[in-house]
Coordinates of C-alpha atoms and ligand atoms in Angstrom, one line a residue:
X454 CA 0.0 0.0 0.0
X455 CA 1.6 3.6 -1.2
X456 CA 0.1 6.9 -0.3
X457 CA 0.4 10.4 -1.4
X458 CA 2.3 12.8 0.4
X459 CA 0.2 15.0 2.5
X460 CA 1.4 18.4 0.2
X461 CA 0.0 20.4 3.4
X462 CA 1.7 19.0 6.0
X463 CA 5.3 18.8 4.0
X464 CA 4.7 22.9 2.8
X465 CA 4.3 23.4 6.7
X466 CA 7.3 21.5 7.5
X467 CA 9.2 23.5 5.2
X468 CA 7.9 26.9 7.3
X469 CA 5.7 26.7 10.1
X470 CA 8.8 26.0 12.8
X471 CA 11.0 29.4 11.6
X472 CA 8.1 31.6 10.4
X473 CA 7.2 34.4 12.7
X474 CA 3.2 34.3 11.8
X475 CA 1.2 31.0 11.4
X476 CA -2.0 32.3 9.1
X477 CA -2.8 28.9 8.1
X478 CA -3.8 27.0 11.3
X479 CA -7.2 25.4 10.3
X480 CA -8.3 25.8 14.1
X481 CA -9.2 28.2 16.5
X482 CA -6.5 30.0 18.7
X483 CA -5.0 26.9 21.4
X484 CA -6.0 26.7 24.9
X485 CA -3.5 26.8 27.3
X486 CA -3.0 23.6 29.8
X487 CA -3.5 25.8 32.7
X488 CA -7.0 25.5 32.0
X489 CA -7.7 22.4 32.8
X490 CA -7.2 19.7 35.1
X491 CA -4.4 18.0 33.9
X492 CA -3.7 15.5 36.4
X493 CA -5.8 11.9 35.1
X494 CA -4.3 9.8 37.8
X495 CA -2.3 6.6 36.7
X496 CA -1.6 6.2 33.5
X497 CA -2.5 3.2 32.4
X498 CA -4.5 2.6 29.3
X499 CA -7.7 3.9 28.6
X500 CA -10.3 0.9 29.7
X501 CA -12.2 0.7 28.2
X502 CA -10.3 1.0 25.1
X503 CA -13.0 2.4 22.9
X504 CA -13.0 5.3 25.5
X505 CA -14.9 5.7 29.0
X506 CA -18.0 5.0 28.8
X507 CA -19.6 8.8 30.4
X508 CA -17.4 10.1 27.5
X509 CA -18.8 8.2 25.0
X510 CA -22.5 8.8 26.5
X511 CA -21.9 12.6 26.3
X512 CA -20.8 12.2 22.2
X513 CA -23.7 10.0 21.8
X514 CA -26.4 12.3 23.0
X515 CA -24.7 14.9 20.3
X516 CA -25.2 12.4 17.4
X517 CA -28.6 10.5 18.0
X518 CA -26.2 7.2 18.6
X519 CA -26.0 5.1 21.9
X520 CA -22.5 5.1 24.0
X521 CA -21.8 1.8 22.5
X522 CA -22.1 3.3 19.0
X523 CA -19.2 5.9 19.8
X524 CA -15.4 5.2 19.4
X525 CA -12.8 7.6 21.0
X526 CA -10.1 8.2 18.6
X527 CA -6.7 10.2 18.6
X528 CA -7.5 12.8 16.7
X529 CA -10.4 13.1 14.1
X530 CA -7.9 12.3 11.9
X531 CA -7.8 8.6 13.3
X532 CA -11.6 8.8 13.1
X533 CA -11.3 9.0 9.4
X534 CA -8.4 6.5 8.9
X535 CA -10.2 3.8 11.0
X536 CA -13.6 4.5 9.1
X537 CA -11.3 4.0 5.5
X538 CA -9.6 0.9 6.9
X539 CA -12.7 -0.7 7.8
X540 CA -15.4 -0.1 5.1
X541 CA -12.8 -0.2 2.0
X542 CA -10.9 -3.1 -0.1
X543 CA -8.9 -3.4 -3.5
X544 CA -11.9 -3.2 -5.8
X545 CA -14.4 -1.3 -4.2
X546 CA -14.8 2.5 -4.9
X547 CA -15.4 5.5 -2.9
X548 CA -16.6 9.5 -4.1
X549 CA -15.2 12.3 -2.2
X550 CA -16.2 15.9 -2.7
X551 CA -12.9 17.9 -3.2
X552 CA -11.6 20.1 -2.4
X553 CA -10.9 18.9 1.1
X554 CA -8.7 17.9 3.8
X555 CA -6.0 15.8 1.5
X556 CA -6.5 12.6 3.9
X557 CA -10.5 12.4 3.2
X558 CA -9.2 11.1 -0.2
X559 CA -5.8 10.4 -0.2
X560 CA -6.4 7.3 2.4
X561 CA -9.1 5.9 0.6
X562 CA -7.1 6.4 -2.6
X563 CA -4.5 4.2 -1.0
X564 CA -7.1 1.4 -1.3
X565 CA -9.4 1.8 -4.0
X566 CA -11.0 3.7 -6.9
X567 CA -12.2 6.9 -5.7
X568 CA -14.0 9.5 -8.0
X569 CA -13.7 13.4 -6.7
X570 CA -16.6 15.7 -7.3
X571 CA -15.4 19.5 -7.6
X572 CA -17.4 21.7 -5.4
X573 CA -18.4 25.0 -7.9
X574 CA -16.5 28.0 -7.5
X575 CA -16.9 31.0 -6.2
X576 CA -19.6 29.9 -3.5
X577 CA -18.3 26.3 -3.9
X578 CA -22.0 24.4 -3.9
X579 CA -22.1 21.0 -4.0
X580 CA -24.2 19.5 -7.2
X581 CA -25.9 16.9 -5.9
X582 CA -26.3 15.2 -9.5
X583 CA -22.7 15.6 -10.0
X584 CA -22.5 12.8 -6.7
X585 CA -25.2 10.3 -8.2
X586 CA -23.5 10.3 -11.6
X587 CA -20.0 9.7 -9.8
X588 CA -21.8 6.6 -7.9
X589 CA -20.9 3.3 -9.1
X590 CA -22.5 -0.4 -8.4
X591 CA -19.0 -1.1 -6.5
X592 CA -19.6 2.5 -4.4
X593 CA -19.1 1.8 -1.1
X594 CA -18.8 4.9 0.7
X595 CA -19.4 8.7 0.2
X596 CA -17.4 11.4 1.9
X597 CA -18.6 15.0 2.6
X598 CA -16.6 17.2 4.7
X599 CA -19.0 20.4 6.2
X600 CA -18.3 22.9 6.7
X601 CA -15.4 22.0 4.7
X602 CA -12.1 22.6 4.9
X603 CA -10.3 24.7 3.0
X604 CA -13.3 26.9 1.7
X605 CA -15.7 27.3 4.5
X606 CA -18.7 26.9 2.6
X607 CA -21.4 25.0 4.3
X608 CA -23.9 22.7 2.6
X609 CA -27.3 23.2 4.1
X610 CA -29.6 20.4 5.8
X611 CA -31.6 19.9 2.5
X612 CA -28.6 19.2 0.3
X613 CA -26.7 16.7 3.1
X614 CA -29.9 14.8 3.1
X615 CA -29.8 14.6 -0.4
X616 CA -26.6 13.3 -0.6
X617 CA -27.2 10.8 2.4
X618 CA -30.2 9.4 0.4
X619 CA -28.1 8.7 -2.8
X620 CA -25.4 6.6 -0.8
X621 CA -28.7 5.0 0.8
X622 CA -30.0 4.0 -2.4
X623 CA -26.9 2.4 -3.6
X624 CA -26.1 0.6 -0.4
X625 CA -23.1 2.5 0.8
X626 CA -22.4 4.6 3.5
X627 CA -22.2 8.9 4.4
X628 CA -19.1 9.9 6.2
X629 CA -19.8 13.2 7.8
X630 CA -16.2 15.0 8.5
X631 CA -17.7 17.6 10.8
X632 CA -14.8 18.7 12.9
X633 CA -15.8 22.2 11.5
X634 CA -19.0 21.9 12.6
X635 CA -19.8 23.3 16.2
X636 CA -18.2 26.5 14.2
X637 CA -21.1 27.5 12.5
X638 CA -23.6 29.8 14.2
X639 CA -26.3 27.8 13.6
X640 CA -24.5 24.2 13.2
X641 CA -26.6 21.3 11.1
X642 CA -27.0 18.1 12.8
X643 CA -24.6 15.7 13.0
X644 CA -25.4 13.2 9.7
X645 CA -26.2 10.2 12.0
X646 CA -29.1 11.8 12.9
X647 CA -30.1 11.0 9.1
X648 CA -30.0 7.4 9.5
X649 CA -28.3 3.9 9.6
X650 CA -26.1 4.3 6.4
X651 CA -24.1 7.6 8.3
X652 CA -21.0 8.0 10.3
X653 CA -20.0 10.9 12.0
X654 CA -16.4 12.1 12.7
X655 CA -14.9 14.9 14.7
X656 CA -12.9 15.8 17.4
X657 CA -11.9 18.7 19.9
X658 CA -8.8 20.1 18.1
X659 CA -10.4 22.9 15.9
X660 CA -13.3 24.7 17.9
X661 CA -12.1 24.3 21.3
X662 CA -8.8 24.8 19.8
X663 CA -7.2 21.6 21.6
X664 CA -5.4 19.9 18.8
X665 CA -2.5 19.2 20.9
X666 CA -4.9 16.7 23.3
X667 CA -5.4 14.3 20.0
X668 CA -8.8 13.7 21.0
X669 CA -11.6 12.7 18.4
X670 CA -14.4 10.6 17.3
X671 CA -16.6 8.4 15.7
X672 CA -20.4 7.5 15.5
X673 CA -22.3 5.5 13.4
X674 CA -23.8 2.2 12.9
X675 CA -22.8 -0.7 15.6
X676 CA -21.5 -2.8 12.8
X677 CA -19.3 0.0 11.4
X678 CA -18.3 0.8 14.8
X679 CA -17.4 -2.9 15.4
X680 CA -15.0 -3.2 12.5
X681 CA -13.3 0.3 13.5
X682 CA -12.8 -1.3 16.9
X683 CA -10.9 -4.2 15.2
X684 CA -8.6 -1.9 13.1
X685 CA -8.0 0.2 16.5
X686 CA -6.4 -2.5 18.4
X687 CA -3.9 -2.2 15.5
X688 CA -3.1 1.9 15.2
X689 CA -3.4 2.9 18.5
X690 CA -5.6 0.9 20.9
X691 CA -7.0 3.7 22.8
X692 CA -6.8 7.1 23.4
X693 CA -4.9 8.6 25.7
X694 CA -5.7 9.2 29.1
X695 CA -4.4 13.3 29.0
X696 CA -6.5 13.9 26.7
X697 CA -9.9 12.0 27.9
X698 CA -9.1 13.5 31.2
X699 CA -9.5 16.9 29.8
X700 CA -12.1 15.9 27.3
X701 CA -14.3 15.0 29.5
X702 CA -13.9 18.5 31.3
X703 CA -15.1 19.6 28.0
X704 CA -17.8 17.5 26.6
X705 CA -19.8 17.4 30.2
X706 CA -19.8 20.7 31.2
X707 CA -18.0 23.4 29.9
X708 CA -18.4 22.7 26.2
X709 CA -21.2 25.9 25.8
X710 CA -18.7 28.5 27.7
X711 CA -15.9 27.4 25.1
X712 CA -17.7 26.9 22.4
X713 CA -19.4 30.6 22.9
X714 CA -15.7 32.0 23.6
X715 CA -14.1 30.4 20.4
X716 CA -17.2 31.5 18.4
X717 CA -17.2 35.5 19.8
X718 CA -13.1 35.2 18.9
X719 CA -13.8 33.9 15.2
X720 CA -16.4 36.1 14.5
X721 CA -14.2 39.1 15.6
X722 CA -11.2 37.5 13.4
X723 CA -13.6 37.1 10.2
X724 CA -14.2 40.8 10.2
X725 CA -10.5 42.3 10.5
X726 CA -9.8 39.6 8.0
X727 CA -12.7 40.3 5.4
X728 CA -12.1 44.0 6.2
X729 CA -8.4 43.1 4.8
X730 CA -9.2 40.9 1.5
X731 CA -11.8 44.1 0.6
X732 CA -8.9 46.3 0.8
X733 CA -6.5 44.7 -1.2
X734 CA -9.6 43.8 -3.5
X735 CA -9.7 40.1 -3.0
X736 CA -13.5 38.4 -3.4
X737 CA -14.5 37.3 0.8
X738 CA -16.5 34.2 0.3
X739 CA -17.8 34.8 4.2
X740 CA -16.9 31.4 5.5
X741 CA -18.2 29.2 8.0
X742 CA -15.4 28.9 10.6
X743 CA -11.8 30.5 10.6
X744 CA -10.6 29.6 7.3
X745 CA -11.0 31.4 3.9
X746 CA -10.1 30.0 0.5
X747 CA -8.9 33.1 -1.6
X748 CA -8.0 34.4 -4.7
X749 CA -4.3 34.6 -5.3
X750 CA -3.7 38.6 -6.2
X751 CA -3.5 38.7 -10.3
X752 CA 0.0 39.7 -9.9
X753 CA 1.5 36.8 -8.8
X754 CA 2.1 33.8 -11.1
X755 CA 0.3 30.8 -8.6
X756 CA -0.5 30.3 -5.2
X757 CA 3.1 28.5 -4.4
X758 CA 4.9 31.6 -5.9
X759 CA 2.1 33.8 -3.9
X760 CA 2.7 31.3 -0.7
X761 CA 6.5 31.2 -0.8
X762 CA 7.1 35.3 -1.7
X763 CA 4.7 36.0 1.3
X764 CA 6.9 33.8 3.8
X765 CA 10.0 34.7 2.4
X766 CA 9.6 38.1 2.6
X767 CA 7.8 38.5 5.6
X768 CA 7.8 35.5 7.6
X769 CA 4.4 34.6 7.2
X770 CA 3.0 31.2 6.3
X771 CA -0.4 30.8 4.0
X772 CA -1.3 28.0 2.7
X773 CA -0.7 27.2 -1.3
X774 CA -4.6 26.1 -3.1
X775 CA -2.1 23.7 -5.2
X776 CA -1.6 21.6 -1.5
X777 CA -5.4 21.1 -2.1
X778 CA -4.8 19.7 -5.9
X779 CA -3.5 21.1 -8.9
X780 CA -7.1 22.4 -9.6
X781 CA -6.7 24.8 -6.8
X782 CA -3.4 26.6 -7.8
X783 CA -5.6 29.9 -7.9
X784 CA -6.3 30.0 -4.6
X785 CA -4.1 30.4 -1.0
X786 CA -6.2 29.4 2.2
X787 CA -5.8 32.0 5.2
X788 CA -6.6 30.5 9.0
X789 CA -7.9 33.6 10.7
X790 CA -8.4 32.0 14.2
X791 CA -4.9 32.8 15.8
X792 CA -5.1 35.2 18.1
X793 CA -6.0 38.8 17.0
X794 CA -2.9 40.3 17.9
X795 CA -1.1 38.1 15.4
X796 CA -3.9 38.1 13.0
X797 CA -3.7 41.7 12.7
X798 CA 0.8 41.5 12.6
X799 CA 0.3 39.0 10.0
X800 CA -2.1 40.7 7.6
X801 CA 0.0 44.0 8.0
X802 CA 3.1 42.2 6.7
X803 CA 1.2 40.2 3.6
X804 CA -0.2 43.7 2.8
X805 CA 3.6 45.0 2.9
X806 CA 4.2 42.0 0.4
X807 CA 0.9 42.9 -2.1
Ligands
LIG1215 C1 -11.5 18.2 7.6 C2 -10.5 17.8 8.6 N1 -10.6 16.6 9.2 C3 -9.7 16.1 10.1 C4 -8.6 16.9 10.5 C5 -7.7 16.4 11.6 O1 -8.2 16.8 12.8 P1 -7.6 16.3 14.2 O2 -6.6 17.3 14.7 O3 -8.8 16.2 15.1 O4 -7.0 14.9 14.0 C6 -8.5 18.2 10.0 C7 -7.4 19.1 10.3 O5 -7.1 20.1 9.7 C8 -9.4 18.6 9.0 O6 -9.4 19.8 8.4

């Protein structure tokens, strides 16, 4: 088994550790330790390993599932990866609206056919027909990331429900990436509330801004959460025990205080940063969350000549549209979630660059 090279992750090794400004971070501003109880007791595993069972209960009232239908991962990203590992094989074939997070496709490209369908630019809308006409007798799964990541746009109730019903109707599953979701003002429900053929995945690291605690999940199914079980006792049995300590802190009890802080902070962000792009005359899409897929400025060639003139001039990392496919070499995405102090440092010193 080969798999591509995550193009996001390798730009950000070649910047993120020297540059002075991160204005890429898909997440809200980090949380400091201090926080939080950090102090779980012994640390042994997590038993159970699927993740404690009050844990579980309080993600399974979130997603219409039972505790016993929730898996605690490390990281959303696991949540994915186990989902892949279970429900594809060589010869099956999976359709994954794109642009996206590179690992919603890459992984299952790794183990089968897998058909993108390009959201439309500029509001990047999902054409529902464009997914049916992509679905094959061999389709086994279909995988929607909303809000998505990297353009903020999110798909409304009517047109999730419209894609859950076409992987109904030809016997495959919905996985819901909705790490994004709890960022929306007015956040859709979780796709397992739509039924038996959905999974949800998410995880703690971008609205409470915790991505350092490698805490995430899955619901769906029981018999899709059983064959996740089986692959977990192979990546990493279960999660750790830092980061359900403080997960738990979150998810029974304080997760409307930080939720309503991380929103106030984005929503203050989006307007420096919209107030920004209008000056320099870029298009603002008004995205869901703290990241904005924009139009490189006319006068640079592509977004990886755009990317690597802004950091090597002034020390401020954007992401390249190309690390989202070649399609996307038009576009740079911005992370507007870091703290505003920064924000505001590293849009001055882009707008020294433009
Ligand atoms: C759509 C999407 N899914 C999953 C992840 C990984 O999240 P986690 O830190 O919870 O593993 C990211 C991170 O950027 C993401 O954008």
């Amino acid at each position: 088994m080969d798999v591509a090279p995550f193009e996001l992750e390798r730009w950000f090794a070649e910047y993120e550790h020297d540059a002075d400004v991160m204005l890429a971070e898909s997440g809200v501003r980090s949380l400091p330790a201090s926080d939080f109880d950090t102090d779980p007791g012994e640390l042994g595993y997590v038993i159970p390993t699927k993740g404690a069972p009050d844990v579980r209960a309080a993600i399974a009232d979130e997603h219409d599932r039972t505790a016993d239908e929730v898996v605690c991962t490390v990281g959303t990203q696991e949540a994915n990866f186990l989902v892949f590992q279970s429900l594809l094989s060589p010869g099956d074939h999976a359709v994954v609206v794109t642009p996206t997070y590179q690992s919603l496709h890459a992984i299952p490209e790794s183990i089968c056919d897998v058909t993108r369908v390009p959201l439309d630019p500029p509001e990047w809308t999902l054409d529902v027909d464009a997914v049916a006409e992509a679905i094959r007798p061999e389709t086994e799964l279909v995988v929607l990331n909303n809000p998505n990541n990297p353009t903020g746009r999110q798909h409304d109730e009517e047109t999730v429900r419209a894609v859950y019903d076409l992987a109904v109707d030809a016997d495959a599953y919905l996985l819901g990436d909705e790490v994004y979701r709890l960022l929306a003002e007015d956040p859709l429900p979780p796709v397992t509330s739509l039924g038996d053929r959905a999974i949800s995945t998410s995880g703690l690291s971008k609205t409470y801004g915790l991505a350092g605690l490698r805490f995430g999940w899955l619901a769906g199914p029981s018999e899709v959460v059983e064959a996740t079980e089986r692959w977990k006792d192979y990546t990493t049995i279960s999660p750790t025990k830092f980061g359900q300590h403080v997960a738990r802190q979150v998810l029974t009890g304080r997760e409307a205080e930080l939720r309503e802080d991380a929103l106030a902070h984005v929503r203050a962000n989006h307007e420096i940063t919209a107030e920004w792009a209008r000056e320099h005359g870029i298009d603002w899409p008004d995205p869901v969350g703290c990241n904005a897929f924009l139009e490189v400025p006319a006068s640079f060639e592509n977004s990886a000549t755009f990317c690597r003139t802004v950091v090597e001039e002034s020390s401020v990392v954007l992401a390249p549209g190309r690390c989202f496919g070649d399609a996307y070499d038009d576009y740079f995405r911005i992370g507007f979630g870091l703290p505003t102090a920064e924000l505001r440092e590293g849009l001055d010193r882009v707008s020294t660059v433009l």
